PDB file of C-alpha atoms in Angstrom:
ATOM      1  CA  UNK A   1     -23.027 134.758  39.141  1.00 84.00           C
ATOM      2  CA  UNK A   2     -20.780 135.181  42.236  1.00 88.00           C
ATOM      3  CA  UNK A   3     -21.990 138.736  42.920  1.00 92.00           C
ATOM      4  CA  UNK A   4     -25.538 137.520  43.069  1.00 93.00           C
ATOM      5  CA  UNK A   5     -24.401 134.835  45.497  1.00 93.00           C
ATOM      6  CA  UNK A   6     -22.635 137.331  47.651  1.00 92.00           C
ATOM      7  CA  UNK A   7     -25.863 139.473  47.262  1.00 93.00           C
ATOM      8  CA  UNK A   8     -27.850 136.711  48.031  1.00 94.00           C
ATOM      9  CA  UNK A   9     -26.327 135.760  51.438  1.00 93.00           C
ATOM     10  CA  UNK A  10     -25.806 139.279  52.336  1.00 89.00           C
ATOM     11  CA  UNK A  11     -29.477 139.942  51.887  1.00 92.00           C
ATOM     12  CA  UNK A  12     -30.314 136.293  53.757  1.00 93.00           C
ATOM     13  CA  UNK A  13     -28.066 137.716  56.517  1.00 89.00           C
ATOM     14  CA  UNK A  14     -29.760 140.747  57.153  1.00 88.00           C
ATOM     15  CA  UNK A  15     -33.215 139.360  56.794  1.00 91.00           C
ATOM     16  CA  UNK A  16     -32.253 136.750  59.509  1.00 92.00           C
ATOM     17  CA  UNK A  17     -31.413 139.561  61.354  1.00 89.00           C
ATOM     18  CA  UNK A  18     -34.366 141.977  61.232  1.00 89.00           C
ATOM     19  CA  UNK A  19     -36.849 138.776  61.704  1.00 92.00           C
ATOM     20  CA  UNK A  20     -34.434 137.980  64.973  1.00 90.00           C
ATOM     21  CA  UNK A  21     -33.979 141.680  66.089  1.00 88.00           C
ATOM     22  CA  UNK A  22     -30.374 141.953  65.766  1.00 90.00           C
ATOM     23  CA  UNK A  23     -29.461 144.324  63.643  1.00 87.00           C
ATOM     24  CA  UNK A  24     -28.129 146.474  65.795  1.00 89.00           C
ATOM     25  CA  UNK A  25     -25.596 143.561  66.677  1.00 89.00           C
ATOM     26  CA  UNK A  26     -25.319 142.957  62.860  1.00 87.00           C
ATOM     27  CA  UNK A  27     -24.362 147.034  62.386  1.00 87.00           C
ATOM     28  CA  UNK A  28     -21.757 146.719  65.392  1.00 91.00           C
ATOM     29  CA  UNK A  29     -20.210 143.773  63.656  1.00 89.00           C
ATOM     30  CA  UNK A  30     -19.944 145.770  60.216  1.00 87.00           C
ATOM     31  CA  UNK A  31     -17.889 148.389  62.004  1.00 90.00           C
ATOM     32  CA  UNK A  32     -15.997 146.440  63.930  1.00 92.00           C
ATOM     33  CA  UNK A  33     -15.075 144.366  61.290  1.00 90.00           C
ATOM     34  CA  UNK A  34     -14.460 147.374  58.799  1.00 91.00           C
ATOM     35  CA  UNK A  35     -12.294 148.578  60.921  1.00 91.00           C
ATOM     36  CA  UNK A  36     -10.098 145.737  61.631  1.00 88.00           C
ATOM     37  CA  UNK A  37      -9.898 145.281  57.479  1.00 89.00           C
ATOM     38  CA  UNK A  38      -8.407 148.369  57.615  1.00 91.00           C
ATOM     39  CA  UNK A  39      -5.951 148.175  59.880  1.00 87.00           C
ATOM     40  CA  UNK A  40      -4.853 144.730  58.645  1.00 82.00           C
ATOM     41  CA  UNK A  41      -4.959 146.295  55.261  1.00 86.00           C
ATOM     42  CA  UNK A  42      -2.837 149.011  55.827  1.00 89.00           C
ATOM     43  CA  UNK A  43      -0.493 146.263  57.799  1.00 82.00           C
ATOM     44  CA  UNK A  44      -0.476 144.561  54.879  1.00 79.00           C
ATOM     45  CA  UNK A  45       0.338 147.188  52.549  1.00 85.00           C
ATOM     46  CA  UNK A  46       3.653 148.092  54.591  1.00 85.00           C
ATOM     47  CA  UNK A  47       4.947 144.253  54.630  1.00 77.00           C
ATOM     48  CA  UNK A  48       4.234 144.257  50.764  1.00 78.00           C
ATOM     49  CA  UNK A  49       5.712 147.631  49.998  1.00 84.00           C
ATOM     50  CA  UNK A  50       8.928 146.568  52.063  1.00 83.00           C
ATOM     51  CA  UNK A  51       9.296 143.625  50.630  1.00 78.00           C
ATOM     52  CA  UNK A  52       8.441 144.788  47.006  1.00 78.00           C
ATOM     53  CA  UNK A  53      10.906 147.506  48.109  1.00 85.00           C
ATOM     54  CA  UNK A  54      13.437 144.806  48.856  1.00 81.00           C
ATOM     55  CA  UNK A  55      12.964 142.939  45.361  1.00 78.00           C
ATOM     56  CA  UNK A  56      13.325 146.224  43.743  1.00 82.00           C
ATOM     57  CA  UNK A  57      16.777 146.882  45.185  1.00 88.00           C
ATOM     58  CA  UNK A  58      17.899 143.437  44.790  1.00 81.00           C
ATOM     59  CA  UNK A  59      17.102 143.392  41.037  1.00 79.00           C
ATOM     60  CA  UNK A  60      18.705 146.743  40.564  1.00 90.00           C
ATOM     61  CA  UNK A  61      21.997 145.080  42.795  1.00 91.00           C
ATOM     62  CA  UNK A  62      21.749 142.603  40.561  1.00 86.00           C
ATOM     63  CA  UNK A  63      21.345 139.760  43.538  1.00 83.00           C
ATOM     64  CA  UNK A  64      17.875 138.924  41.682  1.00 77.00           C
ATOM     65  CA  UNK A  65      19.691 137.614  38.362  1.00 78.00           C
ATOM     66  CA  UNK A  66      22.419 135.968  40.260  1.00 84.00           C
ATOM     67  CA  UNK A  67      19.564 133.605  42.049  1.00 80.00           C
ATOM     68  CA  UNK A  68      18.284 133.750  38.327  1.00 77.00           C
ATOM     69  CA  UNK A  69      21.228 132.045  37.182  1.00 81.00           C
ATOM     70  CA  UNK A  70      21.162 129.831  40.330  1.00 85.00           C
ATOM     71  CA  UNK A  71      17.961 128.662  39.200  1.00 85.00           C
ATOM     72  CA  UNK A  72      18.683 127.867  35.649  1.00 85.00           C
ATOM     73  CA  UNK A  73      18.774 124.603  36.015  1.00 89.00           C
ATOM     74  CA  UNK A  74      15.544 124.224  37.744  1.00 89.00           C
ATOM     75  CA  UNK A  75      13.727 126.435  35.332  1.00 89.00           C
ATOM     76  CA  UNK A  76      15.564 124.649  32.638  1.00 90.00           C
ATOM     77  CA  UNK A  77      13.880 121.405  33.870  1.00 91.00           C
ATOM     78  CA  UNK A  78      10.536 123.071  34.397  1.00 90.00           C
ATOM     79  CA  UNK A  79      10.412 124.966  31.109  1.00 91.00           C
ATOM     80  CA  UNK A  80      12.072 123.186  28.216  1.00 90.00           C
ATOM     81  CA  UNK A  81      10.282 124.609  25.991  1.00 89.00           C
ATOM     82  CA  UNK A  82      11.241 127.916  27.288  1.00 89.00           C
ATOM     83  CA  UNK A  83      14.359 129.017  25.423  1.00 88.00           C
ATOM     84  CA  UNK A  84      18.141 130.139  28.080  1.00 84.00           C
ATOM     85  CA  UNK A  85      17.697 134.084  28.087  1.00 83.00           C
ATOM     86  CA  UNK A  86      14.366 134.334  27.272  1.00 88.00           C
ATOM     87  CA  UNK A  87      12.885 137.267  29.005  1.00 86.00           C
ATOM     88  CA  UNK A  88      10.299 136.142  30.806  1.00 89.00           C
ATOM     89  CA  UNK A  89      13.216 133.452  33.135  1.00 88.00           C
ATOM     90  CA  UNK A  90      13.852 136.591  35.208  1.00 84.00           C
ATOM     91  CA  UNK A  91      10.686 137.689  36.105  1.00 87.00           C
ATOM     92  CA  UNK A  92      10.116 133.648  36.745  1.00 90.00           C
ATOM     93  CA  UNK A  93      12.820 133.501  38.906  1.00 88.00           C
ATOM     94  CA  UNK A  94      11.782 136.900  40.737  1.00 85.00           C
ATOM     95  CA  UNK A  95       8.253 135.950  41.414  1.00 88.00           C
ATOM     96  CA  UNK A  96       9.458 131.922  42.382  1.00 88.00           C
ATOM     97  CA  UNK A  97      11.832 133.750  44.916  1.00 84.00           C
ATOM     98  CA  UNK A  98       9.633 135.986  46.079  1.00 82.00           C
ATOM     99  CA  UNK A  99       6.960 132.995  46.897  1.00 84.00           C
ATOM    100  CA  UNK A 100       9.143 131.191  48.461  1.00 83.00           C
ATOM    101  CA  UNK A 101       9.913 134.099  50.667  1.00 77.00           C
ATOM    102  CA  UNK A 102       6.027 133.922  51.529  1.00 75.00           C
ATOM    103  CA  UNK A 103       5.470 137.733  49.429  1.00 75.00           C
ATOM    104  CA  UNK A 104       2.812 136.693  47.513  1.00 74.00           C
ATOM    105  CA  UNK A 105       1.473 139.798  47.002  1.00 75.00           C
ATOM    106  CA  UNK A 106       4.757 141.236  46.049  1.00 76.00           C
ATOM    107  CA  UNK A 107       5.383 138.461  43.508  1.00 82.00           C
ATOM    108  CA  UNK A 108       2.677 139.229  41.865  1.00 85.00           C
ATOM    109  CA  UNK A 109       4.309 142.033  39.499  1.00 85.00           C
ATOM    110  CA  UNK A 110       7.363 139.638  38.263  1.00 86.00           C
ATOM    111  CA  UNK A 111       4.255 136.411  37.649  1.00 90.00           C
ATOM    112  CA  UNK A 112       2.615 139.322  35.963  1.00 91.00           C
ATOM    113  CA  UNK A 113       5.696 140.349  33.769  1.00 92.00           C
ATOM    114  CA  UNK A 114       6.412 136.843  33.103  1.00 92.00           C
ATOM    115  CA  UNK A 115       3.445 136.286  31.490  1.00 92.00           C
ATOM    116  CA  UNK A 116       3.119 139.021  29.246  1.00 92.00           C
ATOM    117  CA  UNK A 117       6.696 137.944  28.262  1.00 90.00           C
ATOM    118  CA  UNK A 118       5.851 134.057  27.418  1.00 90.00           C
ATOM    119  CA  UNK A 119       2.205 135.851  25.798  1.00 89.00           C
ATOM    120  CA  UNK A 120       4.501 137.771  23.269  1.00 85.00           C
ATOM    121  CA  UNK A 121       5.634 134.566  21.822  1.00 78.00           C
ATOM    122  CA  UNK A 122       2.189 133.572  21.342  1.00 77.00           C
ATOM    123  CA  UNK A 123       1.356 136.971  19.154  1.00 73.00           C
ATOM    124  CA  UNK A 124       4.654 136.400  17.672  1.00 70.00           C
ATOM    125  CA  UNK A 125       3.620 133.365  16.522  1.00 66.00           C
ATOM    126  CA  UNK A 126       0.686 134.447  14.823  1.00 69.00           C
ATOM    127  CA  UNK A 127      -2.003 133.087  17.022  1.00 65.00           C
ATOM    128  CA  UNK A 128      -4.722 134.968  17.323  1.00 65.00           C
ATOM    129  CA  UNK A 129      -6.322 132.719  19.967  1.00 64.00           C
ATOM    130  CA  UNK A 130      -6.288 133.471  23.950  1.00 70.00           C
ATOM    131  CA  UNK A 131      -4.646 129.817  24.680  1.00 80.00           C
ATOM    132  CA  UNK A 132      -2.310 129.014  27.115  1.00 83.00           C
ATOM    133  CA  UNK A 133       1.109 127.560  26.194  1.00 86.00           C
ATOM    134  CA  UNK A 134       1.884 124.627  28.435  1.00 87.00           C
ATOM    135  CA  UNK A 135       4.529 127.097  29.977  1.00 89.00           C
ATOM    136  CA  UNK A 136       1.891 129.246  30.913  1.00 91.00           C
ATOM    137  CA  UNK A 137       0.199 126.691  32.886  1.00 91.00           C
ATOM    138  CA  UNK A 138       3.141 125.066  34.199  1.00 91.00           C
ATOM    139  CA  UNK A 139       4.565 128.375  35.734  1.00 92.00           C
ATOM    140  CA  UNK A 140       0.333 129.184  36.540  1.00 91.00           C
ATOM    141  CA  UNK A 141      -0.178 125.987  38.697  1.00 91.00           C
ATOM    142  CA  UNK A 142       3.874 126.030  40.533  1.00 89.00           C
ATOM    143  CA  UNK A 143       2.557 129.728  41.367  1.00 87.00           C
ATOM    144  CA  UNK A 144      -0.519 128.950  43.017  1.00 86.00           C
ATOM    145  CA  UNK A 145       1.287 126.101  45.155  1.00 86.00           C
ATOM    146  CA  UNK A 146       3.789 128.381  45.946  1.00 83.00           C
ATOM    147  CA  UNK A 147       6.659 126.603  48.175  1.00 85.00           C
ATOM    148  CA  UNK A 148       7.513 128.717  50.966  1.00 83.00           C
ATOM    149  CA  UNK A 149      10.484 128.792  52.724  1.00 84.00           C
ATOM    150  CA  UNK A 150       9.587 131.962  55.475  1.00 82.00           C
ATOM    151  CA  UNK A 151       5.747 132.583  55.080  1.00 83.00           C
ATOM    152  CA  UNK A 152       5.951 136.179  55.720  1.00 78.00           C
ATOM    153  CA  UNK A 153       2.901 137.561  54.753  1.00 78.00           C
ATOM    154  CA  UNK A 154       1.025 134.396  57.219  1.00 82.00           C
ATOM    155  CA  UNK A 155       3.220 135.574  60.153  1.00 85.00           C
ATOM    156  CA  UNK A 156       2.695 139.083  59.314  1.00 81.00           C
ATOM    157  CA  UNK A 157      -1.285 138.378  60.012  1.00 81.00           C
ATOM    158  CA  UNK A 158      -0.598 136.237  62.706  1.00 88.00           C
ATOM    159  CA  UNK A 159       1.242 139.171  64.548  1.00 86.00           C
ATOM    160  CA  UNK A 160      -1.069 141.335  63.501  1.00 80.00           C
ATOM    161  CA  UNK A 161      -4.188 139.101  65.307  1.00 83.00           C
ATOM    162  CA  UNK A 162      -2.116 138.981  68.616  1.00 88.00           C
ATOM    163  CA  UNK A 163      -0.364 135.601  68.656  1.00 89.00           C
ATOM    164  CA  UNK A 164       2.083 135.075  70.707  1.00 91.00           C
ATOM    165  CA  UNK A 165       4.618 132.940  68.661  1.00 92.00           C
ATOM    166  CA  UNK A 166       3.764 134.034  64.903  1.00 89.00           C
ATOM    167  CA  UNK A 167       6.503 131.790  63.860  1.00 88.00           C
ATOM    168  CA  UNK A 168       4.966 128.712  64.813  1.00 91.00           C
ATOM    169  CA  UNK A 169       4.078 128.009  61.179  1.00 89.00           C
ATOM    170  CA  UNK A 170       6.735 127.867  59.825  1.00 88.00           C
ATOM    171  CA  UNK A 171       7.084 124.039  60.353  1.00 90.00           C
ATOM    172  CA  UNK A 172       3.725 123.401  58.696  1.00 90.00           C
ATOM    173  CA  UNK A 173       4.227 125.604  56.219  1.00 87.00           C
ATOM    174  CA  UNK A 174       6.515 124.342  54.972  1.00 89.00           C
ATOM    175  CA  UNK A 175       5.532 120.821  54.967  1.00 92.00           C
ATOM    176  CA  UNK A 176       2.415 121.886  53.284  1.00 90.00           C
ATOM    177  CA  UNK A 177       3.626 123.980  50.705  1.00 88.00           C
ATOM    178  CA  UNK A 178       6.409 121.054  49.777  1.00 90.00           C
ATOM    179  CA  UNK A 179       3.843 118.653  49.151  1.00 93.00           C
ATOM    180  CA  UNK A 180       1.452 120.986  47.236  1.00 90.00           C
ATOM    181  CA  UNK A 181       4.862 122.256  44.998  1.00 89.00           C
ATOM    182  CA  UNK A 182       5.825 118.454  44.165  1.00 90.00           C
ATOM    183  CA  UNK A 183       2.100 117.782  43.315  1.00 91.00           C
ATOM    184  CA  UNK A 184       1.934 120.456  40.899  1.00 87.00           C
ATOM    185  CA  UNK A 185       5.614 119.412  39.333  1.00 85.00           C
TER     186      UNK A 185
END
């Protein structure tokens, strides 16, 4: 359904355009705007690879399951059904750090591995049936509203767009993500 949307409005697009004569100004805008998706890309992809890098060396430092333990509590209280030690706490606490660090793309991997982990209780438990625990979709929801501390990845665009004081959301930011975090607790 969504690709025939985006098919549909591409196709409305360029018809506008060839009943307007413009397509030459709709071809110039393709390019242009390739290009600048791939030099933002390839901005991108550093600031995630250095921060993914970053994560890496913490968890191998062991920093990662020191602010693990640090957030025990707070997992505790957000996950009581969610047994101390269980595997998938790490990778919770990795992928909560990293969004509050604004890395969403590089906490991807640990929300990733922290689902497979609570999904293994699921098969463990015999159910055959793709349902979510209430864990799931606890830790699901807290993701996507994502309270961030240093929005990295928003100043990284920001700089990367020309602005002069990238930092400037940092304020709003975090007011925003704060209320969206307590909404979904």
């Amino acid at each position: 359904m969504l690709n025939a949307l985006w098919a549909f409005m591409m196709l409305t697009g360029l018809g506008w355009a060839a009943v307007h004569g413009t397509l030459g100004a709709v071809t110039e805008g393709m390019l242009a705007a390739a290009g600048d998706a791939v030099s933002l890309g390839i901005t991108m992809l550093g600031v995630m690879a250095f921060w993914t890098g970053i994560l890496e060396i913490g968890r191998r430092a062991g920093l990662i399951e020191q602010l693990s333990a640090g957030m025990r509590p707070v997992l505790h209280f957000l996950f009581p059904r969610i047994p101390a030690g269980h595997p998938a706490l790490s990778s919770m606490a990795a992928n909560m750090i990293a969004n509050m660090l604004g890395l969403g793309m590089a906490a991807t991997p640990a929300g990733l591995k922290a689902m497979q982990e609570m999904a293994k209780d699921i098969q463990a438990a015999g159910d055959k049936a793709r349902t979510a625990t209430s864990s799931m979709c606890t830790f699901l929801i807290l993701n996507i509203s994502s309270l961030q501390l240093i929005p990295v990845t928003l100043i990284a665009y920001r700089s990367e767009y020309g602005s002069k004081q990238p930092e400037a959301v940092l304020g709003p930011a975090l007011a925003a993500t704060a209320i969206s975090t307590l909404a979904a607790v």
